[in-house]
Amino acid sequence: MMMTSFAYDALPMHVRFGPGSVQNLAEEITRLGLRRVLVLCSPEQSETGELIAKALGDLSAGVHPEARMHVPVEVARHARDRAAELDADGCVAVGGGSAVGLGKAIALEHGLPVVAVPTTYAGSEMTPVWGLTENGRKRTGKDPRVLPVGVVYDPELTVGLPIGMTVTSGLNAIAHAVEALYAPDASPIISLMAEEGIRALAGALPDLVADNADLEARTRALYGSWLCGACLGATTMSLHHKLCHVLGGTLDLPHAPTHAVVLPHALAYNQQAAPDAAAAVGRALGSADPALELWELAGRLGAPRALRDLGMAEPDIDRIAGQVVANPYANPAPVTQDGVAALLRAAWAGQSPAA
Ligand code: NAD
């Protein structure tokens, strides 16, 4: 491998991984010097939240099952008030990016440390990035205070993740690693994690489609998701994430399925301009054309492959392309109106990226 110059910051956090590791959560909280934590989760996972609070006993200040996608400001405000009323000195966020995002919103305002217990493959637990949505607009920012101080990865908690969400969330994670490989701030350690993360997830997802409750495959998938999340936390994302952010924010398309559809097309767009990154993705997937292989993998996994099936209308193609090119950002291939519109047209129609 050709070694170029790079800079790298390690993010400080403690990770515990393994089936049954949630049983060590109390020990983890005590080790971090916390005495009274508020358990955060989505309403759909309130049962899991209650079980975790019960297991924490006196270390739990209660359960707040009100996390919502994209962290609406009203939801963040209510959770902050609840944490203050209950005199919590930290939060345990159990769930996907929405629960972790709510913990981050509290940390941003009150500085309460977050311990994350991820149950999807979104990867937010590994990043210092927060998001808040007000009047239909999502603001995001980076702040080291919102980076979880501890993360407990227990594959047993992911066994109940429905297969559709498993697949799209896994492809969402792979997207972090793909873009980390050609990021402007890429570094060799992150590239190793990215390749291994893609390999682990791409291997585990077909096994999970065959048997959603296969704990060994769940373990490999969560391991891959950890690595891909670390890639997201360490690098600056490019065209793919920008497209998904605009599609989600402007058209309200669902987060993980949008990533699943766009990824093969975004990689095809960049493949020639980023040959080392493409080679790494190719090694992880065992293919000389990784963009095409990602599209075929999505098909084999039963993932959505067309933006029109997610609710995007054809006339939105040019509007979204315009928004994406409006503010310049680093990307291996030049980001042009025509290029992005062509990418979106193929993704909208569900065409193969080779077409
Ligand atoms: P999510 O957290 O909204 O979860 C989707 C649904 O799945 C919820 O109803 C949740 O309760 C349920 N669920 C989660 N795990 C489950 C399980 N194991 N079994 C059964 N149900 C389960 O979805 P997500 O894709 O994890 O997160 C998306 C959000 O996270 C978006 O708002 C996105 O912008 C944000 N995000 C932020 C970052 C960051 O770095 N800040 C990174 C990735 C994602």
mmCIF file of C-alpha atoms and ligand atoms in Angstrom:
data_model
loop_
_atom_site.group_PDB
_atom_site.id
_atom_site.type_symbol
_atom_site.label_atom_id
_atom_site.label_comp_id
_atom_site.label_asym_id
_atom_site.label_seq_id
_atom_site.Cartn_x
_atom_site.Cartn_y
_atom_site.Cartn_z
ATOM 1 C CA MET A 1 0.000 0.000 0.000
ATOM 2 C CA MET A 2 1.229 3.514 -0.821
ATOM 3 C CA MET A 3 1.614 5.485 2.417
ATOM 4 C CA THR A 4 0.718 9.162 2.131
ATOM 5 C CA SER A 5 0.689 11.694 4.953
ATOM 6 C CA PHE A 6 -2.249 11.735 7.345
ATOM 7 C CA ALA A 7 -3.504 12.982 10.697
ATOM 8 C CA TYR A 8 -5.509 10.883 13.142
ATOM 9 C CA ASP A 9 -7.307 11.600 16.439
ATOM 10 C CA ALA A 10 -8.336 8.627 18.581
ATOM 11 C CA LEU A 11 -11.744 9.172 20.188
ATOM 12 C CA PRO A 12 -11.840 8.453 23.930
ATOM 13 C CA MET A 13 -14.430 5.877 24.950
ATOM 14 C CA HIS A 14 -14.759 2.486 26.550
ATOM 15 C CA VAL A 15 -16.339 -0.339 24.515
ATOM 16 C CA ARG A 16 -17.679 -3.605 25.880
ATOM 17 C CA PHE A 17 -18.712 -6.202 23.349
ATOM 18 C CA GLY A 18 -20.260 -9.662 23.404
ATOM 19 C CA PRO A 19 -23.439 -11.689 23.835
ATOM 20 C CA GLY A 20 -24.839 -11.006 27.316
ATOM 21 C CA SER A 21 -22.619 -7.941 27.846
ATOM 22 C CA VAL A 22 -25.626 -5.819 28.817
ATOM 23 C CA GLN A 23 -25.429 -7.694 32.117
ATOM 24 C CA ASN A 24 -22.258 -5.667 32.767
ATOM 25 C CA LEU A 25 -24.038 -2.347 32.284
ATOM 26 C CA ALA A 26 -24.315 -1.591 36.031
ATOM 27 C CA GLU A 27 -20.606 -2.279 36.454
ATOM 28 C CA GLU A 28 -19.876 -0.034 33.480
ATOM 29 C CA ILE A 29 -21.980 2.808 34.903
ATOM 30 C CA THR A 30 -20.308 2.534 38.297
ATOM 31 C CA ARG A 31 -16.875 2.402 36.664
ATOM 32 C CA LEU A 32 -17.702 5.690 34.944
ATOM 33 C CA GLY A 33 -18.539 7.219 38.346
ATOM 34 C CA LEU A 34 -22.270 7.633 37.612
ATOM 35 C CA ARG A 35 -24.902 7.086 40.332
ATOM 36 C CA ARG A 36 -28.288 7.774 38.755
ATOM 37 C CA VAL A 37 -28.886 7.392 35.011
ATOM 38 C CA LEU A 38 -31.966 8.099 32.934
ATOM 39 C CA VAL A 39 -32.718 5.292 30.483
ATOM 40 C CA LEU A 40 -33.682 6.632 27.034
ATOM 41 C CA CYS A 41 -35.364 4.608 24.275
ATOM 42 C CA SER A 42 -37.985 4.845 21.504
ATOM 43 C CA PRO A 43 -41.628 4.134 22.513
ATOM 44 C CA GLU A 44 -41.436 0.869 20.511
ATOM 45 C CA GLN A 45 -38.596 -0.334 22.762
ATOM 46 C CA SER A 46 -40.057 0.742 26.115
ATOM 47 C CA GLU A 47 -40.179 -2.871 27.261
ATOM 48 C CA THR A 48 -36.421 -3.235 26.690
ATOM 49 C CA GLY A 49 -35.867 0.123 28.423
ATOM 50 C CA GLU A 50 -37.880 -1.025 31.454
ATOM 51 C CA LEU A 51 -35.967 -4.316 31.669
ATOM 52 C CA ILE A 52 -32.659 -2.471 31.608
ATOM 53 C CA ALA A 53 -33.826 0.049 34.227
ATOM 54 C CA LYS A 54 -34.988 -2.805 36.443
ATOM 55 C CA ALA A 55 -31.639 -4.558 36.134
ATOM 56 C CA LEU A 56 -29.881 -1.297 37.067
ATOM 57 C CA GLY A 57 -31.900 -1.016 40.301
ATOM 58 C CA ASP A 58 -30.874 2.050 42.315
ATOM 59 C CA LEU A 59 -28.576 3.196 39.512
ATOM 60 C CA SER A 60 -31.659 3.965 37.387
ATOM 61 C CA ALA A 61 -33.449 7.313 37.676
ATOM 62 C CA GLY A 62 -36.266 6.015 35.432
ATOM 63 C CA VAL A 63 -37.143 5.354 31.802
ATOM 64 C CA HIS A 64 -37.911 8.042 29.246
ATOM 65 C CA PRO A 65 -39.332 6.178 26.204
ATOM 66 C CA GLU A 66 -39.783 9.182 23.924
ATOM 67 C CA ALA A 67 -36.919 9.097 21.425
ATOM 68 C CA ARG A 68 -37.940 10.015 17.863
ATOM 69 C CA MET A 69 -36.171 9.924 14.507
ATOM 70 C CA HIS A 70 -34.029 13.047 13.832
ATOM 71 C CA VAL A 71 -34.482 14.398 17.420
ATOM 72 C CA PRO A 72 -37.252 17.035 17.203
ATOM 73 C CA VAL A 73 -36.345 19.994 19.497
ATOM 74 C CA GLU A 74 -39.553 19.586 21.562
ATOM 75 C CA VAL A 75 -38.582 15.967 22.275
ATOM 76 C CA ALA A 76 -35.055 17.068 23.261
ATOM 77 C CA ARG A 77 -36.407 19.843 25.524
ATOM 78 C CA HIS A 78 -38.783 17.474 27.315
ATOM 79 C CA ALA A 79 -36.056 14.886 27.841
ATOM 80 C CA ARG A 80 -33.657 17.540 29.216
ATOM 81 C CA ASP A 81 -36.346 18.705 31.681
ATOM 82 C CA ARG A 82 -37.027 15.120 32.719
ATOM 83 C CA ALA A 83 -33.310 14.448 33.309
ATOM 84 C CA ALA A 84 -33.040 17.596 35.459
ATOM 85 C CA GLU A 85 -36.241 16.841 37.459
ATOM 86 C CA LEU A 86 -35.050 13.312 38.194
ATOM 87 C CA ASP A 87 -31.587 14.585 39.164
ATOM 88 C CA ALA A 88 -29.926 12.222 36.675
ATOM 89 C CA ASP A 89 -26.142 12.434 36.414
ATOM 90 C CA GLY A 90 -25.991 10.548 33.096
ATOM 91 C CA CYS A 91 -28.083 8.794 30.464
ATOM 92 C CA VAL A 92 -28.182 5.290 29.085
ATOM 93 C CA ALA A 93 -29.437 5.368 25.486
ATOM 94 C CA VAL A 94 -30.827 1.982 24.442
ATOM 95 C CA GLY A 95 -31.792 1.582 20.787
ATOM 96 C CA GLY A 96 -30.832 2.942 17.402
ATOM 97 C CA GLY A 97 -29.635 6.327 16.234
ATOM 98 C CA SER A 98 -32.793 7.991 17.539
ATOM 99 C CA ALA A 99 -32.253 6.976 21.187
ATOM 100 C CA VAL A 100 -28.536 7.767 21.028
ATOM 101 C CA GLY A 101 -29.382 11.091 19.339
ATOM 102 C CA LEU A 102 -31.656 11.998 22.237
ATOM 103 C CA GLY A 103 -28.878 11.228 24.717
ATOM 104 C CA LYS A 104 -26.573 13.475 22.703
ATOM 105 C CA ALA A 105 -29.134 16.308 22.773
ATOM 106 C CA ILE A 106 -29.163 16.133 26.584
ATOM 107 C CA ALA A 107 -25.369 15.975 26.719
ATOM 108 C CA LEU A 108 -25.105 19.010 24.461
ATOM 109 C CA GLU A 109 -27.134 21.200 26.828
ATOM 110 C CA HIS A 110 -26.510 19.736 30.292
ATOM 111 C CA GLY A 111 -23.190 17.965 29.773
ATOM 112 C CA LEU A 112 -24.583 14.682 31.134
ATOM 113 C CA PRO A 113 -22.431 11.765 29.912
ATOM 114 C CA VAL A 114 -24.077 9.185 27.644
ATOM 115 C CA VAL A 115 -23.629 5.433 27.817
ATOM 116 C CA ALA A 116 -24.952 3.828 24.629
ATOM 117 C CA VAL A 117 -26.435 0.371 24.203
ATOM 118 C CA PRO A 118 -26.922 0.157 20.417
ATOM 119 C CA THR A 119 -29.587 -2.171 19.002
ATOM 120 C CA THR A 120 -29.281 -1.211 15.303
ATOM 121 C CA TYR A 121 -26.238 -0.808 13.043
ATOM 122 C CA ALA A 122 -26.577 2.995 12.554
ATOM 123 C CA GLY A 123 -23.282 3.805 14.322
ATOM 124 C CA SER A 124 -24.222 7.061 16.057
ATOM 125 C CA GLU A 125 -22.772 5.737 19.338
ATOM 126 C CA MET A 126 -19.252 6.081 17.896
ATOM 127 C CA THR A 127 -19.508 9.712 16.766
ATOM 128 C CA PRO A 128 -19.329 13.195 18.318
ATOM 129 C CA VAL A 129 -22.033 14.340 15.853
ATOM 130 C CA TRP A 130 -25.396 15.585 17.149
ATOM 131 C CA GLY A 131 -28.563 16.489 15.238
ATOM 132 C CA LEU A 132 -31.681 18.458 16.161
ATOM 133 C CA THR A 133 -34.750 19.100 13.997
ATOM 134 C CA GLU A 134 -36.792 22.294 14.235
ATOM 135 C CA ASN A 135 -39.521 23.455 11.827
ATOM 136 C CA GLY A 136 -38.648 20.667 9.404
ATOM 137 C CA ARG A 137 -34.939 21.613 9.276
ATOM 138 C CA LYS A 138 -32.261 19.398 10.767
ATOM 139 C CA ARG A 139 -29.193 21.114 12.208
ATOM 140 C CA THR A 140 -26.132 19.008 12.898
ATOM 141 C CA GLY A 141 -22.867 19.763 14.611
ATOM 142 C CA LYS A 142 -19.812 18.177 16.196
ATOM 143 C CA ASP A 143 -19.097 18.438 19.909
ATOM 144 C CA PRO A 144 -16.813 16.112 21.896
ATOM 145 C CA ARG A 145 -19.240 16.295 24.866
ATOM 146 C CA VAL A 146 -21.867 14.268 22.987
ATOM 147 C CA LEU A 147 -19.553 11.345 22.214
ATOM 148 C CA PRO A 148 -20.750 8.470 24.431
ATOM 149 C CA VAL A 149 -18.261 7.747 27.229
ATOM 150 C CA GLY A 150 -19.135 4.056 27.185
ATOM 151 C CA VAL A 151 -20.712 1.712 24.645
ATOM 152 C CA VAL A 152 -22.074 -1.732 25.442
ATOM 153 C CA TYR A 153 -22.608 -3.865 22.332
ATOM 154 C CA ASP A 154 -24.753 -6.877 23.133
ATOM 155 C CA PRO A 155 -25.726 -8.873 20.006
ATOM 156 C CA GLU A 156 -28.541 -10.552 21.973
ATOM 157 C CA LEU A 157 -30.373 -7.194 21.989
ATOM 158 C CA THR A 158 -30.315 -7.126 18.170
ATOM 159 C CA VAL A 159 -31.963 -10.513 17.660
ATOM 160 C CA GLY A 160 -35.409 -8.865 17.625
ATOM 161 C CA LEU A 161 -34.478 -6.295 14.968
ATOM 162 C CA PRO A 162 -36.869 -7.071 12.070
ATOM 163 C CA ILE A 163 -35.055 -8.402 9.008
ATOM 164 C CA GLY A 164 -35.986 -5.453 6.772
ATOM 165 C CA MET A 165 -34.444 -3.006 9.249
ATOM 166 C CA THR A 166 -31.500 -5.338 9.826
ATOM 167 C CA VAL A 167 -30.631 -5.289 6.136
ATOM 168 C CA THR A 168 -31.069 -1.559 5.529
ATOM 169 C CA SER A 169 -29.329 -0.649 8.789
ATOM 170 C CA GLY A 170 -26.430 -2.952 7.845
ATOM 171 C CA LEU A 171 -26.115 -1.311 4.413
ATOM 172 C CA ASN A 172 -26.287 2.090 6.164
ATOM 173 C CA ALA A 173 -23.278 1.009 8.240
ATOM 174 C CA ILE A 174 -21.397 -0.201 5.149
ATOM 175 C CA ALA A 175 -21.937 3.271 3.634
ATOM 176 C CA HIS A 176 -19.977 4.852 6.528
ATOM 177 C CA ALA A 177 -17.022 2.573 5.825
ATOM 178 C CA VAL A 178 -17.150 3.099 2.047
ATOM 179 C CA GLU A 179 -17.003 6.877 2.428
ATOM 180 C CA ALA A 180 -14.319 6.665 5.148
ATOM 181 C CA LEU A 181 -12.064 4.913 2.611
ATOM 182 C CA TYR A 182 -12.065 7.932 0.263
ATOM 183 C CA ALA A 183 -12.571 10.638 2.909
ATOM 184 C CA PRO A 184 -10.398 13.778 2.781
ATOM 185 C CA ASP A 185 -9.233 12.847 6.296
ATOM 186 C CA ALA A 186 -8.820 9.104 5.654
ATOM 187 C CA SER A 187 -6.044 7.370 7.583
ATOM 188 C CA PRO A 188 -4.551 3.855 7.439
ATOM 189 C CA ILE A 189 -6.009 2.713 10.787
ATOM 190 C CA ILE A 190 -9.514 3.781 9.775
ATOM 191 C CA SER A 191 -9.138 2.192 6.337
ATOM 192 C CA LEU A 192 -8.305 -1.131 8.007
ATOM 193 C CA MET A 193 -11.436 -0.836 10.145
ATOM 194 C CA ALA A 194 -13.508 0.121 7.105
ATOM 195 C CA GLU A 195 -12.469 -2.882 5.036
ATOM 196 C CA GLU A 196 -12.967 -5.279 7.939
ATOM 197 C CA GLY A 197 -16.320 -3.693 8.844
ATOM 198 C CA ILE A 198 -17.645 -4.092 5.287
ATOM 199 C CA ARG A 199 -16.392 -7.688 5.171
ATOM 200 C CA ALA A 200 -18.056 -8.573 8.490
ATOM 201 C CA LEU A 201 -21.414 -7.017 7.607
ATOM 202 C CA ALA A 202 -21.546 -8.214 4.001
ATOM 203 C CA GLY A 203 -20.850 -11.727 5.287
ATOM 204 C CA ALA A 204 -23.343 -11.615 8.151
ATOM 205 C CA LEU A 205 -26.355 -10.049 6.395
ATOM 206 C CA PRO A 206 -27.117 -13.000 4.057
ATOM 207 C CA ASP A 207 -26.886 -15.348 7.061
ATOM 208 C CA LEU A 208 -29.377 -13.143 8.922
ATOM 209 C CA VAL A 209 -31.758 -13.173 5.952
ATOM 210 C CA ALA A 210 -31.598 -16.976 6.210
ATOM 211 C CA ASP A 211 -32.101 -16.888 10.005
ATOM 212 C CA ASN A 212 -32.859 -13.572 11.673
ATOM 213 C CA ALA A 213 -32.139 -14.989 15.135
ATOM 214 C CA ASP A 214 -28.719 -16.510 14.330
ATOM 215 C CA LEU A 215 -26.749 -15.139 17.301
ATOM 216 C CA GLU A 216 -23.363 -15.880 15.759
ATOM 217 C CA ALA A 217 -24.292 -13.889 12.618
ATOM 218 C CA ARG A 218 -25.806 -11.153 14.818
ATOM 219 C CA THR A 219 -22.466 -10.973 16.622
ATOM 220 C CA ARG A 220 -20.522 -10.597 13.358
ATOM 221 C CA ALA A 221 -22.970 -7.950 12.123
ATOM 222 C CA LEU A 222 -22.704 -5.911 15.319
ATOM 223 C CA TYR A 223 -18.908 -6.199 15.218
ATOM 224 C CA GLY A 224 -19.007 -4.841 11.652
ATOM 225 C CA SER A 225 -21.347 -2.083 12.706
ATOM 226 C CA TRP A 226 -18.964 -1.035 15.503
ATOM 227 C CA LEU A 227 -16.087 -0.767 13.027
ATOM 228 C CA CYS A 228 -18.210 1.113 10.486
ATOM 229 C CA GLY A 229 -19.475 3.464 13.224
ATOM 230 C CA ALA A 230 -15.871 4.163 14.250
ATOM 231 C CA CYS A 231 -15.160 5.078 10.599
ATOM 232 C CA LEU A 232 -18.099 7.491 10.635
ATOM 233 C CA GLY A 233 -16.842 9.088 13.861
ATOM 234 C CA ALA A 234 -13.289 9.521 12.586
ATOM 235 C CA THR A 235 -13.749 10.915 9.074
ATOM 236 C CA THR A 236 -15.671 13.438 6.991
ATOM 237 C CA MET A 237 -18.366 11.936 4.812
ATOM 238 C CA SER A 238 -18.803 12.833 1.119
ATOM 239 C CA LEU A 239 -21.374 12.650 -1.699
ATOM 240 C CA HIS A 240 -23.275 9.590 -0.457
ATOM 241 C CA HIS A 241 -24.033 10.998 2.998
ATOM 242 C CA LYS A 242 -24.766 14.437 1.559
ATOM 243 C CA LEU A 243 -27.323 12.908 -0.834
ATOM 244 C CA CYS A 244 -29.001 10.900 1.937
ATOM 245 C CA HIS A 245 -29.057 13.943 4.238
ATOM 246 C CA VAL A 246 -30.768 16.082 1.586
ATOM 247 C CA LEU A 247 -33.180 13.298 0.558
ATOM 248 C CA GLY A 248 -34.115 12.692 4.197
ATOM 249 C CA GLY A 249 -34.360 16.358 5.154
ATOM 250 C CA THR A 250 -36.195 17.615 2.053
ATOM 251 C CA LEU A 251 -38.412 14.672 1.121
ATOM 252 C CA ASP A 252 -38.623 12.933 4.498
ATOM 253 C CA LEU A 253 -37.383 9.653 2.997
ATOM 254 C CA PRO A 254 -36.615 6.940 5.598
ATOM 255 C CA HIS A 255 -32.998 7.057 6.857
ATOM 256 C CA ALA A 256 -31.591 3.532 6.491
ATOM 257 C CA PRO A 257 -33.543 2.471 3.327
ATOM 258 C CA THR A 258 -32.374 5.666 1.584
ATOM 259 C CA HIS A 259 -28.758 4.783 2.388
ATOM 260 C CA ALA A 260 -29.348 1.258 1.074
ATOM 261 C CA VAL A 261 -30.647 2.539 -2.292
ATOM 262 C CA VAL A 262 -28.117 5.334 -2.857
ATOM 263 C CA LEU A 263 -24.881 3.566 -1.818
ATOM 264 C CA PRO A 264 -24.143 1.508 -4.993
ATOM 265 C CA HIS A 265 -24.729 4.606 -7.138
ATOM 266 C CA ALA A 266 -22.596 6.892 -4.970
ATOM 267 C CA LEU A 267 -19.751 4.367 -5.042
ATOM 268 C CA ALA A 268 -20.085 3.982 -8.830
ATOM 269 C CA TYR A 269 -19.848 7.782 -9.104
ATOM 270 C CA ASN A 270 -16.571 7.813 -7.147
ATOM 271 C CA GLN A 271 -15.058 4.456 -8.044
ATOM 272 C CA GLN A 272 -12.724 5.692 -10.810
ATOM 273 C CA ALA A 273 -11.609 8.773 -8.905
ATOM 274 C CA ALA A 274 -10.832 6.729 -5.766
ATOM 275 C CA PRO A 275 -9.217 3.506 -7.020
ATOM 276 C CA ASP A 276 -7.561 2.548 -3.686
ATOM 277 C CA ALA A 277 -10.875 2.887 -1.852
ATOM 278 C CA ALA A 278 -12.690 0.918 -4.553
ATOM 279 C CA ALA A 279 -10.032 -1.804 -4.334
ATOM 280 C CA ALA A 280 -10.509 -2.057 -0.549
ATOM 281 C CA VAL A 281 -14.310 -2.337 -0.903
ATOM 282 C CA GLY A 282 -13.738 -4.865 -3.690
ATOM 283 C CA ARG A 283 -11.486 -6.988 -1.438
ATOM 284 C CA ALA A 284 -14.097 -6.882 1.330
ATOM 285 C CA LEU A 285 -16.883 -7.927 -1.045
ATOM 286 C CA GLY A 286 -14.815 -10.295 -3.195
ATOM 287 C CA SER A 287 -15.611 -8.397 -6.405
ATOM 288 C CA ALA A 288 -13.761 -6.408 -9.044
ATOM 289 C CA ASP A 289 -16.772 -4.070 -9.402
ATOM 290 C CA PRO A 290 -17.802 -3.253 -5.818
ATOM 291 C CA ALA A 291 -20.534 -0.761 -6.802
ATOM 292 C CA LEU A 292 -22.281 -3.372 -8.906
ATOM 293 C CA GLU A 293 -21.719 -5.999 -6.211
ATOM 294 C CA LEU A 294 -23.333 -3.747 -3.568
ATOM 295 C CA TRP A 295 -26.366 -3.344 -5.843
ATOM 296 C CA GLU A 296 -26.578 -7.095 -6.388
ATOM 297 C CA LEU A 297 -26.092 -7.740 -2.666
ATOM 298 C CA ALA A 298 -28.999 -5.380 -1.914
ATOM 299 C CA GLY A 299 -31.123 -7.381 -4.371
ATOM 300 C CA ARG A 300 -30.162 -10.718 -2.789
ATOM 301 C CA LEU A 301 -30.945 -9.323 0.661
ATOM 302 C CA GLY A 302 -34.366 -8.054 -0.455
ATOM 303 C CA ALA A 303 -33.434 -4.421 0.295
ATOM 304 C CA PRO A 304 -35.158 -1.573 -1.538
ATOM 305 C CA ARG A 305 -33.256 -0.525 -4.673
ATOM 306 C CA ALA A 306 -35.368 2.341 -6.070
ATOM 307 C CA LEU A 307 -35.954 5.784 -4.554
ATOM 308 C CA ARG A 308 -39.359 5.848 -6.232
ATOM 309 C CA ASP A 309 -40.370 2.907 -4.027
ATOM 310 C CA LEU A 310 -39.460 5.044 -0.969
ATOM 311 C CA GLY A 311 -41.818 7.832 -2.048
ATOM 312 C CA MET A 312 -39.608 10.111 -4.165
ATOM 313 C CA ALA A 313 -41.328 11.720 -7.182
ATOM 314 C CA GLU A 314 -39.451 11.985 -10.502
ATOM 315 C CA PRO A 315 -39.600 15.829 -10.686
ATOM 316 C CA ASP A 316 -37.685 15.938 -7.379
ATOM 317 C CA ILE A 317 -34.537 14.607 -9.093
ATOM 318 C CA ASP A 318 -33.317 17.971 -10.410
ATOM 319 C CA ARG A 319 -34.353 19.853 -7.265
ATOM 320 C CA ILE A 320 -32.413 17.470 -5.011
ATOM 321 C CA ALA A 321 -29.396 17.513 -7.352
ATOM 322 C CA GLY A 322 -29.455 21.325 -7.183
ATOM 323 C CA GLN A 323 -29.423 21.277 -3.377
ATOM 324 C CA VAL A 324 -26.593 18.739 -3.296
ATOM 325 C CA VAL A 325 -24.307 20.770 -5.581
ATOM 326 C CA ALA A 326 -25.235 24.117 -3.940
ATOM 327 C CA ASN A 327 -22.597 23.939 -1.186
ATOM 328 C CA PRO A 328 -19.241 22.496 -2.140
ATOM 329 C CA TYR A 329 -17.615 19.749 -0.058
ATOM 330 C CA ALA A 330 -14.839 17.231 -0.535
ATOM 331 C CA ASN A 331 -15.587 14.309 -2.857
ATOM 332 C CA PRO A 332 -13.219 12.232 -4.998
ATOM 333 C CA ALA A 333 -15.103 12.873 -8.278
ATOM 334 C CA PRO A 334 -16.259 16.437 -9.089
ATOM 335 C CA VAL A 335 -19.843 17.002 -7.921
ATOM 336 C CA THR A 336 -21.802 18.393 -10.888
ATOM 337 C CA GLN A 337 -25.507 19.046 -11.445
ATOM 338 C CA ASP A 338 -25.620 16.696 -14.443
ATOM 339 C CA GLY A 339 -23.600 13.992 -12.729
ATOM 340 C CA VAL A 340 -25.692 14.019 -9.559
ATOM 341 C CA ALA A 341 -28.958 14.170 -11.522
ATOM 342 C CA ALA A 342 -27.879 11.124 -13.557
ATOM 343 C CA LEU A 343 -26.931 9.285 -10.343
ATOM 344 C CA LEU A 344 -30.314 10.133 -8.811
ATOM 345 C CA ARG A 345 -32.197 9.154 -11.963
ATOM 346 C CA ALA A 346 -30.635 5.658 -11.864
ATOM 347 C CA ALA A 347 -31.257 5.336 -8.102
ATOM 348 C CA TRP A 348 -34.819 6.616 -8.521
ATOM 349 C CA ALA A 349 -35.626 4.065 -11.223
ATOM 350 C CA GLY A 350 -33.867 1.177 -9.488
ATOM 351 C CA GLN A 351 -31.366 0.668 -12.320
ATOM 352 C CA SER A 352 -28.081 -1.101 -11.832
ATOM 353 C CA PRO A 353 -25.172 1.335 -11.358
ATOM 354 C CA ALA A 354 -23.542 -0.296 -14.402
ATOM 355 C CA ALA A 355 -26.474 0.650 -16.672
HETATM 356 P P1 NAD B 1 -34.036 4.363 14.930
HETATM 357 O O1 NAD B 1 -33.164 4.556 16.076
HETATM 358 O O2 NAD B 1 -35.021 5.447 14.617
HETATM 359 O O3 NAD B 1 -34.810 2.993 15.114
HETATM 360 C C1 NAD B 1 -35.872 2.639 14.230
HETATM 361 C C2 NAD B 1 -36.924 1.836 14.981
HETATM 362 O O4 NAD B 1 -36.395 0.553 15.276
HETATM 363 C C3 NAD B 1 -37.342 2.442 16.309
HETATM 364 O O5 NAD B 1 -38.723 2.300 16.450
HETATM 365 C C4 NAD B 1 -36.620 1.574 17.322
HETATM 366 O O6 NAD B 1 -37.285 1.515 18.551
HETATM 367 C C5 NAD B 1 -36.630 0.224 16.623
HETATM 368 N N1 NAD B 1 -35.562 -0.679 17.040
HETATM 369 C C6 NAD B 1 -34.267 -0.363 17.215
HETATM 370 N N2 NAD B 1 -33.576 -1.456 17.567
HETATM 371 C C7 NAD B 1 -34.447 -2.481 17.632
HETATM 372 C C8 NAD B 1 -34.325 -3.870 17.940
HETATM 373 N N3 NAD B 1 -33.147 -4.424 18.224
HETATM 374 N N4 NAD B 1 -35.441 -4.622 17.909
HETATM 375 C C9 NAD B 1 -36.629 -4.084 17.565
HETATM 376 N N5 NAD B 1 -36.802 -2.776 17.260
HETATM 377 C C10 NAD B 1 -35.722 -1.996 17.282
HETATM 378 O O7 NAD B 1 -33.221 4.075 13.559
HETATM 379 P P2 NAD B 1 -31.664 4.096 13.220
HETATM 380 O O8 NAD B 1 -31.581 3.790 11.768
HETATM 381 O O9 NAD B 1 -30.885 3.283 14.177
HETATM 382 O O10 NAD B 1 -31.243 5.595 13.473
HETATM 383 C C11 NAD B 1 -31.621 6.616 12.585
HETATM 384 C C12 NAD B 1 -31.396 7.972 13.210
HETATM 385 O O11 NAD B 1 -30.084 8.079 13.724
HETATM 386 C C13 NAD B 1 -31.533 9.110 12.201
HETATM 387 O O12 NAD B 1 -32.155 10.207 12.826
HETATM 388 C C14 NAD B 1 -30.092 9.424 11.836
HETATM 389 O O13 NAD B 1 -29.940 10.737 11.344
HETATM 390 C C15 NAD B 1 -29.412 9.202 13.168
HETATM 391 N N6 NAD B 1 -27.982 8.881 13.049
HETATM 392 C C16 NAD B 1 -27.096 9.766 13.592
HETATM 393 C C17 NAD B 1 -25.729 9.498 13.534
HETATM 394 C C18 NAD B 1 -24.755 10.440 14.164
HETATM 395 O O14 NAD B 1 -23.561 10.224 14.081
HETATM 396 N N7 NAD B 1 -25.200 11.501 14.789
HETATM 397 C C19 NAD B 1 -25.274 8.325 12.923
HETATM 398 C C20 NAD B 1 -26.192 7.442 12.376
HETATM 399 C C21 NAD B 1 -27.561 7.727 12.456
#
